C-alpha cells in the first residue's frame, strides 16, 4: 500500500501523530519529553490563530544562529507545522502546538515547559457571537474524521489479509540469506539494539503523503514491493539489526507495518522504491522482492490479489474523500478565528518569543 503515498517537498521533517484505523494516534511523548529539553514552548489557541506561522518564524530565526531544525508536520494538514525542534550543542528547544487532538501541558511549568497563548489576541465577544457556526463546523469536521477512520479500518483489514497470504508466497530461506548478507558487514556493537519511532507517512486532508527525510542518507537502499512481501523483509531486517546492537529509526505506516528504516550510526536508509525517483537521488542498491516469492503461487492467486487491491484502493479513497471534506470545515473554522484575531499584536508577541529563543543560541 506504500505506492499510494505521494512524496511532499523534502525537508528534515516527521509527523508526530497519525490518522489510523483506531482513530488519531499522538506520538508527542516520543518527541517532547521535557527531561531532554532546555525549554519547551507550548502554543495554545484555535484554528487559524497563527500557531504554525509562529513556530515557523522561530525556526527561521534560530537557524540563522546555527540551530539545527527538525520540523514536525501536522499529520492532518502537512502544510501546517505542529512543532519544531531546535538544537545547537547542548541547547535543545522545542516550540509546539499544544492544542487538541495532541493536547500538551507543561510537566515542569516555568522551569522548562511554558504556555504561549495565541488566544490572548482574539476577540472573545466575536467568537461568542459565532458560537453556533463554530459548533456546527467542528461537529461536521469530527463526523468526517470518524467516517475516515472507519474506512481506514477496512483498508487495514485488507492489508492484514495480504500479509497473511505472504506466509504461503514468500521464499523464507532465500529472504533470510539476503538479509544475512546485508547485515554481515555491519559490526556487532555488543550492545542491546533499540528502536526510535518516527513517522514519515500520513493519511491527511491533503491525501496520503510521505516526507522523504530518510532519502537524504549517505547510503539509500530501495525495497521494491511485490504482493505485500516488503513487510516480511523489514521485519526480518529489523530483528537482525537489533541483534547487531544497532539503533534503528523506524517509520511505521498508519495502516500497519514498517514502511522504512534509518540507521543513524551508519547513515544508511532502507526506503520504498520509486520508479520516478528524484533525479538527485541515486539508490545505492535496489532489493526487488519479486526474487523472494513463489511465482507459481503468485500466479495462481492473481485474481484474489487483484480483488484485494481493488478493495484497498476503494477503502483508502473513501477515507481520503472524507478527509478532503473535513478540510472544508477546517478551513471554515480557520476563517472564523482569523476574522477575530489581532494579528499585529500577535506579531509583536511572536517577535518577543523569537528573540527569547535566539538569545539562547547567540
XYZ file of C-alpha atoms in Angstrom, residues 27 43 59 153 171 219 248 281 316:
9
model
C 3.423 10.465 19.226
C 1.394 27.247 21.973
C 12.734 28.040 13.333
C -10.174 0.233 9.469
C 10.600 -17.990 -0.053
C 23.524 5.045 1.693
C 17.021 1.874 14.334
C 18.825 10.659 -5.538
C -8.492 4.310 1.041
